[in-house]
Amino acid sequence: MKWFLILWAFPVILLASWYGLSYYDMSFGFFMLTRQTHDLVFSIYGNVLGLPPEAIPPLVARAIAFDSLIVFAIVAYRKRRELRAWYKRRFGGIAPTQSQEAPFAKDANLSSAP
């Protein structure tokens, strides 16, 4: 499970960091991080897909969000027992209803006692 999350997170972090650095032209001397490369990459993808280059980043962000939901659903399914135990510890079990009788006499309401 650890490698599954690493193999999912590494490309997402790499793409997000490249996008952020190249969008704001923080190149640190690397050509791949310049704004010219950023515009070139998105114009190439735009020509290949037949879309305007400005439409591609929101599509990529939506794809990453959808993939993240799938990954977190898989993790939650695999850890469902631990999550259920945590939830019961955190919020308690099911609250007893008023119709249930007290199991012991000492728990009964003694306000009507003589």
PDB file of N, CA and C in Angstrom:
ATOM      1  N   MET A   1       0.826  -1.186   0.000  1.00  0.00           N
ATOM      2  CA  MET A   1       0.000   0.000   0.000  1.00  0.00           C
ATOM      3  C   MET A   1       0.873   1.253   0.000  1.00  0.00           C
ATOM      4  N   LYS A   2       2.007   1.177   0.686  1.00  0.00           N
ATOM      5  CA  LYS A   2       2.910   2.322   0.730  1.00  0.00           C
ATOM      6  C   LYS A   2       3.433   2.637  -0.667  1.00  0.00           C
ATOM      7  N   TRP A   3       3.810   1.616  -1.412  1.00  0.00           N
ATOM      8  CA  TRP A   3       4.329   1.847  -2.770  1.00  0.00           C
ATOM      9  C   TRP A   3       3.232   2.330  -3.709  1.00  0.00           C
ATOM     10  N   PHE A   4       2.025   1.866  -3.485  1.00  0.00           N
ATOM     11  CA  PHE A   4       0.902   2.340  -4.278  1.00  0.00           C
ATOM     12  C   PHE A   4       0.726   3.848  -4.124  1.00  0.00           C
ATOM     13  N   LEU A   5       0.779   4.322  -2.885  1.00  0.00           N
ATOM     14  CA  LEU A   5       0.651   5.756  -2.637  1.00  0.00           C
ATOM     15  C   LEU A   5       1.854   6.539  -3.154  1.00  0.00           C
ATOM     16  N   ILE A   6       3.036   5.977  -3.034  1.00  0.00           N
ATOM     17  CA  ILE A   6       4.236   6.661  -3.542  1.00  0.00           C
ATOM     18  C   ILE A   6       4.177   6.770  -5.060  1.00  0.00           C
ATOM     19  N   LEU A   7       3.794   5.678  -5.720  1.00  0.00           N
ATOM     20  CA  LEU A   7       3.727   5.697  -7.181  1.00  0.00           C
ATOM     21  C   LEU A   7       2.591   6.571  -7.700  1.00  0.00           C
ATOM     22  N   TRP A   8       1.607   6.841  -6.874  1.00  0.00           N
ATOM     23  CA  TRP A   8       0.559   7.792  -7.258  1.00  0.00           C
ATOM     24  C   TRP A   8       1.015   9.227  -6.984  1.00  0.00           C
ATOM     25  N   ALA A   9       1.613   9.458  -5.829  1.00  0.00           N
ATOM     26  CA  ALA A   9       1.933  10.830  -5.400  1.00  0.00           C
ATOM     27  C   ALA A   9       3.128  11.408  -6.152  1.00  0.00           C
ATOM     28  N   PHE A  10       4.107  10.604  -6.511  1.00  0.00           N
ATOM     29  CA  PHE A  10       5.315  11.136  -7.146  1.00  0.00           C
ATOM     30  C   PHE A  10       5.019  11.851  -8.462  1.00  0.00           C
ATOM     31  N   PRO A  11       4.297  11.252  -9.406  1.00  0.00           N
ATOM     32  CA  PRO A  11       4.001  11.987 -10.643  1.00  0.00           C
ATOM     33  C   PRO A  11       3.119  13.219 -10.412  1.00  0.00           C
ATOM     34  N   VAL A  12       2.187  13.134  -9.466  1.00  0.00           N
ATOM     35  CA  VAL A  12       1.320  14.277  -9.184  1.00  0.00           C
ATOM     36  C   VAL A  12       2.138  15.437  -8.631  1.00  0.00           C
ATOM     37  N   ILE A  13       3.022  15.159  -7.697  1.00  0.00           N
ATOM     38  CA  ILE A  13       3.869  16.212  -7.116  1.00  0.00           C
ATOM     39  C   ILE A  13       4.831  16.756  -8.163  1.00  0.00           C
ATOM     40  N   LEU A  14       5.399  15.881  -8.977  1.00  0.00           N
ATOM     41  CA  LEU A  14       6.326  16.318 -10.023  1.00  0.00           C
ATOM     42  C   LEU A  14       5.621  17.235 -11.029  1.00  0.00           C
ATOM     43  N   LEU A  15       4.438  16.850 -11.478  1.00  0.00           N
ATOM     44  CA  LEU A  15       3.690  17.671 -12.430  1.00  0.00           C
ATOM     45  C   LEU A  15       3.267  18.998 -11.815  1.00  0.00           C
ATOM     46  N   ALA A  16       2.779  18.969 -10.585  1.00  0.00           N
ATOM     47  CA  ALA A  16       2.332  20.200  -9.931  1.00  0.00           C
ATOM     48  C   ALA A  16       3.498  21.147  -9.685  1.00  0.00           C
ATOM     49  N   SER A  17       4.639  20.611  -9.283  1.00  0.00           N
ATOM     50  CA  SER A  17       5.796  21.487  -9.047  1.00  0.00           C
ATOM     51  C   SER A  17       6.322  22.049 -10.365  1.00  0.00           C
ATOM     52  N   TRP A  18       6.362  21.229 -11.433  1.00  0.00           N
ATOM     53  CA  TRP A  18       6.782  21.765 -12.732  1.00  0.00           C
ATOM     54  C   TRP A  18       5.827  22.848 -13.203  1.00  0.00           C
ATOM     55  N   TYR A  19       4.542  22.597 -13.075  1.00  0.00           N
ATOM     56  CA  TYR A  19       3.558  23.571 -13.533  1.00  0.00           C
ATOM     57  C   TYR A  19       3.698  24.887 -12.765  1.00  0.00           C
ATOM     58  N   GLY A  20       3.797  24.800 -11.455  1.00  0.00           N
ATOM     59  CA  GLY A  20       3.910  26.009 -10.638  1.00  0.00           C
ATOM     60  C   GLY A  20       5.176  26.791 -10.919  1.00  0.00           C
ATOM     61  N   LEU A  21       6.301  26.102 -10.994  1.00  0.00           N
ATOM     62  CA  LEU A  21       7.571  26.791 -11.243  1.00  0.00           C
ATOM     63  C   LEU A  21       7.629  27.374 -12.647  1.00  0.00           C
ATOM     64  N   SER A  22       7.155  26.635 -13.643  1.00  0.00           N
ATOM     65  CA  SER A  22       7.218  27.150 -15.004  1.00  0.00           C
ATOM     66  C   SER A  22       6.171  28.226 -15.250  1.00  0.00           C
ATOM     67  N   TYR A  23       5.033  28.150 -14.594  1.00  0.00           N
ATOM     68  CA  TYR A  23       3.996  29.164 -14.766  1.00  0.00           C
ATOM     69  C   TYR A  23       4.489  30.523 -14.267  1.00  0.00           C
ATOM     70  N   TYR A  24       5.189  30.513 -13.131  1.00  0.00           N
ATOM     71  CA  TYR A  24       5.706  31.754 -12.573  1.00  0.00           C
ATOM     72  C   TYR A  24       7.134  32.053 -13.010  1.00  0.00           C
ATOM     73  N   ASP A  25       7.654  31.271 -13.972  1.00  0.00           N
ATOM     74  CA  ASP A  25       8.964  31.484 -14.587  1.00  0.00           C
ATOM     75  C   ASP A  25      10.093  31.503 -13.558  1.00  0.00           C
ATOM     76  N   MET A  26      10.049  30.575 -12.605  1.00  0.00           N
ATOM     77  CA  MET A  26      11.136  30.414 -11.645  1.00  0.00           C
ATOM     78  C   MET A  26      12.020  29.272 -12.149  1.00  0.00           C
ATOM     79  N   SER A  27      12.911  29.598 -13.074  1.00  0.00           N
ATOM     80  CA  SER A  27      13.621  28.549 -13.807  1.00  0.00           C
ATOM     81  C   SER A  27      14.862  28.033 -13.094  1.00  0.00           C
ATOM     82  N   PHE A  28      15.469  28.826 -12.223  1.00  0.00           N
ATOM     83  CA  PHE A  28      16.699  28.429 -11.528  1.00  0.00           C
ATOM     84  C   PHE A  28      17.782  27.997 -12.518  1.00  0.00           C
ATOM     85  N   GLY A  29      17.732  28.531 -13.730  1.00  0.00           N
ATOM     86  CA  GLY A  29      18.724  28.216 -14.745  1.00  0.00           C
ATOM     87  C   GLY A  29      18.391  27.007 -15.602  1.00  0.00           C
ATOM     88  N   PHE A  30      17.286  26.327 -15.344  1.00  0.00           N
ATOM     89  CA  PHE A  30      16.886  25.162 -16.132  1.00  0.00           C
ATOM     90  C   PHE A  30      15.900  25.599 -17.213  1.00  0.00           C
ATOM     91  N   PHE A  31      16.128  25.131 -18.429  1.00  0.00           N
ATOM     92  CA  PHE A  31      15.242  25.496 -19.533  1.00  0.00           C
ATOM     93  C   PHE A  31      13.844  24.925 -19.340  1.00  0.00           C
ATOM     94  N   MET A  32      13.744  23.744 -18.745  1.00  0.00           N
ATOM     95  CA  MET A  32      12.438  23.096 -18.578  1.00  0.00           C
ATOM     96  C   MET A  32      11.526  23.861 -17.631  1.00  0.00           C
ATOM     97  N   LEU A  33      12.068  24.756 -16.825  1.00  0.00           N
ATOM     98  CA  LEU A  33      11.252  25.492 -15.868  1.00  0.00           C
ATOM     99  C   LEU A  33      10.937  26.914 -16.327  1.00  0.00           C
ATOM    100  N   THR A  34      11.244  27.243 -17.586  1.00  0.00           N
ATOM    101  CA  THR A  34      10.969  28.591 -18.075  1.00  0.00           C
ATOM    102  C   THR A  34       9.529  28.697 -18.557  1.00  0.00           C
ATOM    103  N   ARG A  35       9.071  29.923 -18.629  1.00  0.00           N
ATOM    104  CA  ARG A  35       7.710  30.167 -19.115  1.00  0.00           C
ATOM    105  C   ARG A  35       7.592  29.840 -20.603  1.00  0.00           C
ATOM    106  N   GLN A  36       8.683  29.998 -21.349  1.00  0.00           N
ATOM    107  CA  GLN A  36       8.650  29.648 -22.774  1.00  0.00           C
ATOM    108  C   GLN A  36       8.392  28.160 -22.957  1.00  0.00           C
ATOM    109  N   THR A  37       9.029  27.326 -22.147  1.00  0.00           N
ATOM    110  CA  THR A  37       8.798  25.887 -22.225  1.00  0.00           C
ATOM    111  C   THR A  37       7.362  25.564 -21.808  1.00  0.00           C
ATOM    112  N   HIS A  38       6.892  26.237 -20.793  1.00  0.00           N
ATOM    113  CA  HIS A  38       5.514  26.051 -20.327  1.00  0.00           C
ATOM    114  C   HIS A  38       4.525  26.313 -21.464  1.00  0.00           C
ATOM    115  N   ASP A  39       4.686  27.449 -22.119  1.00  0.00           N
ATOM    116  CA  ASP A  39       3.792  27.794 -23.223  1.00  0.00           C
ATOM    117  C   ASP A  39       3.953  26.833 -24.394  1.00  0.00           C
ATOM    118  N   LEU A  40       5.188  26.413 -24.677  1.00  0.00           N
ATOM    119  CA  LEU A  40       5.443  25.473 -25.766  1.00  0.00           C
ATOM    120  C   LEU A  40       4.774  24.131 -25.504  1.00  0.00           C
ATOM    121  N   VAL A  41       4.907  23.619 -24.296  1.00  0.00           N
ATOM    122  CA  VAL A  41       4.313  22.320 -23.952  1.00  0.00           C
ATOM    123  C   VAL A  41       2.802  22.368 -24.102  1.00  0.00           C
ATOM    124  N   PHE A  42       2.184  23.408 -23.588  1.00  0.00           N
ATOM    125  CA  PHE A  42       0.727  23.472 -23.664  1.00  0.00           C
ATOM    126  C   PHE A  42       0.237  23.790 -25.074  1.00  0.00           C
ATOM    127  N   SER A  43       1.028  24.488 -25.868  1.00  0.00           N
ATOM    128  CA  SER A  43       0.611  24.694 -27.264  1.00  0.00           C
ATOM    129  C   SER A  43       0.718  23.388 -28.057  1.00  0.00           C
ATOM    130  N   ILE A  44       1.748  22.586 -27.791  1.00  0.00           N
ATOM    131  CA  ILE A  44       1.865  21.276 -28.458  1.00  0.00           C
ATOM    132  C   ILE A  44       0.692  20.379 -28.059  1.00  0.00           C
ATOM    133  N   TYR A  45       0.405  20.279 -26.738  1.00  0.00           N
ATOM    134  CA  TYR A  45      -0.729  19.464 -26.298  1.00  0.00           C
ATOM    135  C   TYR A  45      -2.037  20.000 -26.867  1.00  0.00           C
ATOM    136  N   GLY A  46      -2.163  21.324 -26.948  1.00  0.00           N
ATOM    137  CA  GLY A  46      -3.369  21.913 -27.514  1.00  0.00           C
ATOM    138  C   GLY A  46      -3.544  21.560 -28.972  1.00  0.00           C
ATOM    139  N   ASN A  47      -2.451  21.574 -29.743  1.00  0.00           N
ATOM    140  CA  ASN A  47      -2.532  21.198 -31.159  1.00  0.00           C
ATOM    141  C   ASN A  47      -2.847  19.715 -31.339  1.00  0.00           C
ATOM    142  N   VAL A  48      -2.257  18.885 -30.495  1.00  0.00           N
ATOM    143  CA  VAL A  48      -2.506  17.445 -30.596  1.00  0.00           C
ATOM    144  C   VAL A  48      -3.956  17.121 -30.248  1.00  0.00           C
ATOM    145  N   LEU A  49      -4.480  17.769 -29.197  1.00  0.00           N
ATOM    146  CA  LEU A  49      -5.837  17.472 -28.745  1.00  0.00           C
ATOM    147  C   LEU A  49      -6.898  18.292 -29.457  1.00  0.00           C
ATOM    148  N   GLY A  50      -6.486  19.313 -30.179  1.00  0.00           N
ATOM    149  CA  GLY A  50      -7.446  20.167 -30.850  1.00  0.00           C
ATOM    150  C   GLY A  50      -8.164  21.103 -29.906  1.00  0.00           C
ATOM    151  N   LEU A  51      -7.508  21.461 -28.824  1.00  0.00           N
ATOM    152  CA  LEU A  51      -8.078  22.355 -27.819  1.00  0.00           C
ATOM    153  C   LEU A  51      -7.215  23.605 -27.706  1.00  0.00           C
ATOM    154  N   PRO A  52      -7.781  24.692 -27.212  1.00  0.00           N
ATOM    155  CA  PRO A  52      -6.923  25.848 -26.933  1.00  0.00           C
ATOM    156  C   PRO A  52      -6.002  25.530 -25.758  1.00  0.00           C
ATOM    157  N   PRO A  53      -4.772  26.036 -25.776  1.00  0.00           N
ATOM    158  CA  PRO A  53      -3.821  25.697 -24.705  1.00  0.00           C
ATOM    159  C   PRO A  53      -4.297  26.104 -23.307  1.00  0.00           C
ATOM    160  N   GLU A  54      -5.151  27.124 -23.207  1.00  0.00           N
ATOM    161  CA  GLU A  54      -5.628  27.552 -21.893  1.00  0.00           C
ATOM    162  C   GLU A  54      -6.614  26.569 -21.279  1.00  0.00           C
ATOM    163  N   ALA A  55      -7.190  25.701 -22.090  1.00  0.00           N
ATOM    164  CA  ALA A  55      -8.186  24.754 -21.596  1.00  0.00           C
ATOM    165  C   ALA A  55      -7.564  23.499 -20.998  1.00  0.00           C
ATOM    166  N   ILE A  56      -6.294  23.273 -21.221  1.00  0.00           N
ATOM    167  CA  ILE A  56      -5.667  22.017 -20.781  1.00  0.00           C
ATOM    168  C   ILE A  56      -5.394  21.974 -19.278  1.00  0.00           C
ATOM    169  N   PRO A  57      -4.832  23.012 -18.632  1.00  0.00           N
ATOM    170  CA  PRO A  57      -4.574  22.905 -17.185  1.00  0.00           C
ATOM    171  C   PRO A  57      -5.807  22.586 -16.333  1.00  0.00           C
ATOM    172  N   PRO A  58      -6.986  23.189 -16.583  1.00  0.00           N
ATOM    173  CA  PRO A  58      -8.145  22.769 -15.777  1.00  0.00           C
ATOM    174  C   PRO A  58      -8.551  21.313 -16.002  1.00  0.00           C
ATOM    175  N   LEU A  59      -8.377  20.832 -17.230  1.00  0.00           N
ATOM    176  CA  LEU A  59      -8.688  19.427 -17.498  1.00  0.00           C
ATOM    177  C   LEU A  59      -7.735  18.497 -16.743  1.00  0.00           C
ATOM    178  N   VAL A  60      -6.467  18.868 -16.712  1.00  0.00           N
ATOM    179  CA  VAL A  60      -5.483  18.070 -15.980  1.00  0.00           C
ATOM    180  C   VAL A  60      -5.787  18.100 -14.482  1.00  0.00           C
ATOM    181  N   ALA A  61      -6.158  19.267 -13.967  1.00  0.00           N
ATOM    182  CA  ALA A  61      -6.489  19.373 -12.546  1.00  0.00           C
ATOM    183  C   ALA A  61      -7.709  18.517 -12.200  1.00  0.00           C
ATOM    184  N   ARG A  62      -8.717  18.516 -13.063  1.00  0.00           N
ATOM    185  CA  ARG A  62      -9.886  17.672 -12.818  1.00  0.00           C
ATOM    186  C   ARG A  62      -9.523  16.198 -12.878  1.00  0.00           C
ATOM    187  N   ALA A  63      -8.646  15.814 -13.804  1.00  0.00           N
ATOM    188  CA  ALA A  63      -8.221  14.411 -13.902  1.00  0.00           C
ATOM    189  C   ALA A  63      -7.447  13.995 -12.655  1.00  0.00           C
ATOM    190  N   ILE A  64      -6.589  14.877 -12.152  1.00  0.00           N
ATOM    191  CA  ILE A  64      -5.832  14.568 -10.934  1.00  0.00           C
ATOM    192  C   ILE A  64      -6.777  14.443  -9.747  1.00  0.00           C
ATOM    193  N   ALA A  65      -7.760  15.324  -9.652  1.00  0.00           N
ATOM    194  CA  ALA A  65      -8.726  15.252  -8.551  1.00  0.00           C
ATOM    195  C   ALA A  65      -9.527  13.952  -8.615  1.00  0.00           C
ATOM    196  N   PHE A  66      -9.966  13.563  -9.794  1.00  0.00           N
ATOM    197  CA  PHE A  66     -10.733  12.326  -9.943  1.00  0.00           C
ATOM    198  C   PHE A  66      -9.868  11.106  -9.602  1.00  0.00           C
ATOM    199  N   ASP A  67      -8.639  11.079 -10.101  1.00  0.00           N
ATOM    200  CA  ASP A  67      -7.733   9.973  -9.778  1.00  0.00           C
ATOM    201  C   ASP A  67      -7.440   9.921  -8.284  1.00  0.00           C
ATOM    202  N   SER A  68      -7.321  11.074  -7.657  1.00  0.00           N
ATOM    203  CA  SER A  68      -7.074  11.112  -6.218  1.00  0.00           C
ATOM    204  C   SER A  68      -8.254  10.536  -5.451  1.00  0.00           C
ATOM    205  N   LEU A  69      -9.467  10.846  -5.885  1.00  0.00           N
ATOM    206  CA  LEU A  69     -10.637  10.262  -5.237  1.00  0.00           C
ATOM    207  C   LEU A  69     -10.638   8.740  -5.360  1.00  0.00           C
ATOM    208  N   ILE A  70     -10.269   8.239  -6.520  1.00  0.00           N
ATOM    209  CA  ILE A  70     -10.201   6.785  -6.709  1.00  0.00           C
ATOM    210  C   ILE A  70      -9.137   6.172  -5.800  1.00  0.00           C
ATOM    211  N   VAL A  71      -7.970   6.811  -5.726  1.00  0.00           N
ATOM    212  CA  VAL A  71      -6.886   6.295  -4.878  1.00  0.00           C
ATOM    213  C   VAL A  71      -7.305   6.299  -3.412  1.00  0.00           C
ATOM    214  N   PHE A  72      -7.911   7.394  -2.953  1.00  0.00           N
ATOM    215  CA  PHE A  72      -8.331   7.459  -1.554  1.00  0.00           C
ATOM    216  C   PHE A  72      -9.474   6.492  -1.267  1.00  0.00           C
ATOM    217  N   ALA A  73     -10.330   6.220  -2.230  1.00  0.00           N
ATOM    218  CA  ALA A  73     -11.381   5.214  -2.046  1.00  0.00           C
ATOM    219  C   ALA A  73     -10.778   3.823  -1.907  1.00  0.00           C
ATOM    220  N   ILE A  74      -9.764   3.526  -2.693  1.00  0.00           N
ATOM    221  CA  ILE A  74      -9.087   2.225  -2.579  1.00  0.00           C
ATOM    222  C   ILE A  74      -8.414   2.090  -1.219  1.00  0.00           C
ATOM    223  N   VAL A  75      -7.742   3.151  -0.777  1.00  0.00           N
ATOM    224  CA  VAL A  75      -7.078   3.125   0.538  1.00  0.00           C
ATOM    225  C   VAL A  75      -8.123   2.975   1.642  1.00  0.00           C
ATOM    226  N   ALA A  76      -9.224   3.706   1.560  1.00  0.00           N
ATOM    227  CA  ALA A  76     -10.273   3.616   2.579  1.00  0.00           C
ATOM    228  C   ALA A  76     -10.895   2.225   2.592  1.00  0.00           C
ATOM    229  N   TYR A  77     -11.084   1.626   1.434  1.00  0.00           N
ATOM    230  CA  TYR A  77     -11.629   0.270   1.388  1.00  0.00           C
ATOM    231  C   TYR A  77     -10.673  -0.729   2.035  1.00  0.00           C
ATOM    232  N   ARG A  78      -9.397  -0.570   1.775  1.00  0.00           N
ATOM    233  CA  ARG A  78      -8.418  -1.501   2.362  1.00  0.00           C
ATOM    234  C   ARG A  78      -8.262  -1.301   3.865  1.00  0.00           C
ATOM    235  N   LYS A  79      -8.495  -0.092   4.339  1.00  0.00           N
ATOM    236  CA  LYS A  79      -8.335   0.213   5.764  1.00  0.00           C
ATOM    237  C   LYS A  79      -9.679   0.371   6.462  1.00  0.00           C
ATOM    238  N   ARG A  80     -10.735  -0.226   5.925  1.00  0.00           N
ATOM    239  CA  ARG A  80     -12.071   0.019   6.464  1.00  0.00           C
ATOM    240  C   ARG A  80     -12.223  -0.452   7.901  1.00  0.00           C
ATOM    241  N   ARG A  81     -11.595  -1.530   8.288  1.00  0.00           N
ATOM    242  CA  ARG A  81     -11.711  -2.007   9.670  1.00  0.00           C
ATOM    243  C   ARG A  81     -11.044  -1.039  10.639  1.00  0.00           C
ATOM    244  N   GLU A  82      -9.853  -0.572  10.275  1.00  0.00           N
ATOM    245  CA  GLU A  82      -9.167   0.397  11.131  1.00  0.00           C
ATOM    246  C   GLU A  82      -9.931   1.710  11.210  1.00  0.00           C
ATOM    247  N   LEU A  83     -10.512   2.138  10.086  1.00  0.00           N
ATOM    248  CA  LEU A  83     -11.289   3.371  10.089  1.00  0.00           C
ATOM    249  C   LEU A  83     -12.552   3.230  10.939  1.00  0.00           C
ATOM    250  N   ARG A  84     -13.208   2.073  10.863  1.00  0.00           N
ATOM    251  CA  ARG A  84     -14.397   1.845  11.670  1.00  0.00           C
ATOM    252  C   ARG A  84     -14.044   1.833  13.155  1.00  0.00           C
ATOM    253  N   ALA A  85     -12.928   1.189  13.512  1.00  0.00           N
ATOM    254  CA  ALA A  85     -12.506   1.170  14.916  1.00  0.00           C
ATOM    255  C   ALA A  85     -12.146   2.573  15.393  1.00  0.00           C
ATOM    256  N   TRP A  86     -11.467   3.344  14.559  1.00  0.00           N
ATOM    257  CA  TRP A  86     -11.141   4.722  14.924  1.00  0.00           C
ATOM    258  C   TRP A  86     -12.403   5.541  15.116  1.00  0.00           C
ATOM    259  N   TYR A  87     -13.377   5.368  14.227  1.00  0.00           N
ATOM    260  CA  TYR A  87     -14.624   6.125  14.316  1.00  0.00           C
ATOM    261  C   TYR A  87     -15.367   5.796  15.610  1.00  0.00           C
ATOM    262  N   LYS A  88     -15.398   4.519  15.970  1.00  0.00           N
ATOM    263  CA  LYS A  88     -16.067   4.130  17.216  1.00  0.00           C
ATOM    264  C   LYS A  88     -15.335   4.662  18.435  1.00  0.00           C
ATOM    265  N   ARG A  89     -14.003   4.669  18.408  1.00  0.00           N
ATOM    266  CA  ARG A  89     -13.238   5.255  19.514  1.00  0.00           C
ATOM    267  C   ARG A  89     -13.455   6.755  19.599  1.00  0.00           C
ATOM    268  N   ARG A  90     -13.500   7.394  18.459  1.00  0.00           N
ATOM    269  CA  ARG A  90     -13.585   8.856  18.417  1.00  0.00           C
ATOM    270  C   ARG A  90     -14.978   9.363  18.761  1.00  0.00           C
ATOM    271  N   PHE A  91     -15.989   8.767  18.188  1.00  0.00           N
ATOM    272  CA  PHE A  91     -17.349   9.261  18.358  1.00  0.00           C
ATOM    273  C   PHE A  91     -18.230   8.329  19.181  1.00  0.00           C
ATOM    274  N   GLY A  92     -17.686   7.268  19.682  1.00  0.00           N
ATOM    275  CA  GLY A  92     -18.461   6.331  20.469  1.00  0.00           C
ATOM    276  C   GLY A  92     -19.302   5.432  19.594  1.00  0.00           C
ATOM    277  N   GLY A  93     -19.868   4.457  20.212  1.00  0.00           N
ATOM    278  CA  GLY A  93     -20.723   3.539  19.484  1.00  0.00           C
ATOM    279  C   GLY A  93     -22.085   4.163  19.246  1.00  0.00           C
ATOM    280  N   ILE A  94     -23.038   3.333  18.959  1.00  0.00           N
ATOM    281  CA  ILE A  94     -24.399   3.807  18.754  1.00  0.00           C
ATOM    282  C   ILE A  94     -24.966   4.209  20.104  1.00  0.00           C
ATOM    283  N   ALA A  95     -25.560   5.378  20.176  1.00  0.00           N
ATOM    284  CA  ALA A  95     -26.121   5.867  21.438  1.00  0.00           C
ATOM    285  C   ALA A  95     -27.335   5.015  21.818  1.00  0.00           C
ATOM    286  N   PRO A  96     -27.457   4.647  23.113  1.00  0.00           N
ATOM    287  CA  PRO A  96     -28.613   3.843  23.525  1.00  0.00           C
ATOM    288  C   PRO A  96     -29.886   4.685  23.440  1.00  0.00           C
ATOM    289  N   THR A  97     -30.959   4.026  23.066  1.00  0.00           N
ATOM    290  CA  THR A  97     -32.233   4.728  22.959  1.00  0.00           C
ATOM    291  C   THR A  97     -32.912   4.777  24.317  1.00  0.00           C
ATOM    292  N   GLN A  98     -33.956   5.585  24.441  1.00  0.00           N
ATOM    293  CA  GLN A  98     -34.672   5.742  25.706  1.00  0.00           C
ATOM    294  C   GLN A  98     -35.476   4.494  26.061  1.00  0.00           C
ATOM    295  N   SER A  99     -35.850   3.708  25.075  1.00  0.00           N
ATOM    296  CA  SER A  99     -36.707   2.550  25.344  1.00  0.00           C
ATOM    297  C   SER A  99     -35.944   1.396  26.003  1.00  0.00           C
ATOM    298  N   GLN A 100     -34.631   1.430  25.973  1.00  0.00           N
ATOM    299  CA  GLN A 100     -33.871   0.347  26.590  1.00  0.00           C
ATOM    300  C   GLN A 100     -33.887   0.515  28.105  1.00  0.00           C
ATOM    301  N   GLU A 101     -34.054  -0.581  28.798  1.00  0.00           N
ATOM    302  CA  GLU A 101     -34.059  -0.555  30.260  1.00  0.00           C
ATOM    303  C   GLU A 101     -32.631  -0.627  30.756  1.00  0.00           C
ATOM    304  N   ALA A 102     -32.395  -0.086  31.924  1.00  0.00           N
ATOM    305  CA  ALA A 102     -31.075  -0.135  32.519  1.00  0.00           C
ATOM    306  C   ALA A 102     -30.772  -1.576  32.905  1.00  0.00           C
ATOM    307  N   PRO A 103     -29.580  -2.072  32.567  1.00  0.00           N
ATOM    308  CA  PRO A 103     -29.287  -3.479  32.847  1.00  0.00           C
ATOM    309  C   PRO A 103     -29.110  -3.779  34.332  1.00  0.00           C
ATOM    310  N   PHE A 104     -28.759  -2.805  35.125  1.00  0.00           N
ATOM    311  CA  PHE A 104     -28.531  -3.044  36.545  1.00  0.00           C
ATOM    312  C   PHE A 104     -29.441  -2.121  37.357  1.00  0.00           C
ATOM    313  N   ALA A 105     -29.757  -2.531  38.576  1.00  0.00           N
ATOM    314  CA  ALA A 105     -30.640  -1.731  39.425  1.00  0.00           C
ATOM    315  C   ALA A 105     -29.993  -0.403  39.776  1.00  0.00           C
ATOM    316  N   LYS A 106     -28.679  -0.403  39.943  1.00  0.00           N
ATOM    317  CA  LYS A 106     -28.014   0.831  40.331  1.00  0.00           C
ATOM    318  C   LYS A 106     -28.067   1.866  39.213  1.00  0.00           C
ATOM    319  N   ASP A 107     -28.275   1.435  37.960  1.00  0.00           N
ATOM    320  CA  ASP A 107     -28.362   2.355  36.840  1.00  0.00           C
ATOM    321  C   ASP A 107     -29.774   2.889  36.646  1.00  0.00           C
ATOM    322  N   ALA A 108     -30.738   2.292  37.355  1.00  0.00           N
ATOM    323  CA  ALA A 108     -32.119   2.721  37.184  1.00  0.00           C
ATOM    324  C   ALA A 108     -32.318   4.075  37.857  1.00  0.00           C
ATOM    325  N   ASN A 109     -33.323   4.808  37.418  1.00  0.00           N
ATOM    326  CA  ASN A 109     -33.640   6.106  37.988  1.00  0.00           C
ATOM    327  C   ASN A 109     -34.345   5.875  39.318  1.00  0.00           C
ATOM    328  N   LEU A 110     -33.764   6.317  40.410  1.00  0.00           N
ATOM    329  CA  LEU A 110     -34.323   6.070  41.741  1.00  0.00           C
ATOM    330  C   LEU A 110     -35.028   7.300  42.283  1.00  0.00           C
ATOM    331  N   SER A 111     -35.398   8.220  41.445  1.00  0.00           N
ATOM    332  CA  SER A 111     -36.039   9.442  41.950  1.00  0.00           C
ATOM    333  C   SER A 111     -37.434   9.181  42.510  1.00  0.00           C
ATOM    334  N   SER A 112     -38.078   8.105  42.140  1.00  0.00           N
ATOM    335  CA  SER A 112     -39.419   7.788  42.651  1.00  0.00           C
ATOM    336  C   SER A 112     -39.355   6.831  43.841  1.00  0.00           C
ATOM    337  N   ALA A 113     -38.181   6.609  44.389  1.00  0.00           N
ATOM    338  CA  ALA A 113     -38.040   5.698  45.512  1.00  0.00           C
ATOM    339  C   ALA A 113     -38.627   6.346  46.770  1.00  0.00           C
ATOM    340  N   PRO A 114     -39.223   5.527  47.703  1.00  0.00           N
ATOM    341  CA  PRO A 114     -39.798   6.086  48.938  1.00  0.00           C
ATOM    342  C   PRO A 114     -38.751   6.586  49.893  1.00  0.00           C
TER     343      PRO A 114
END
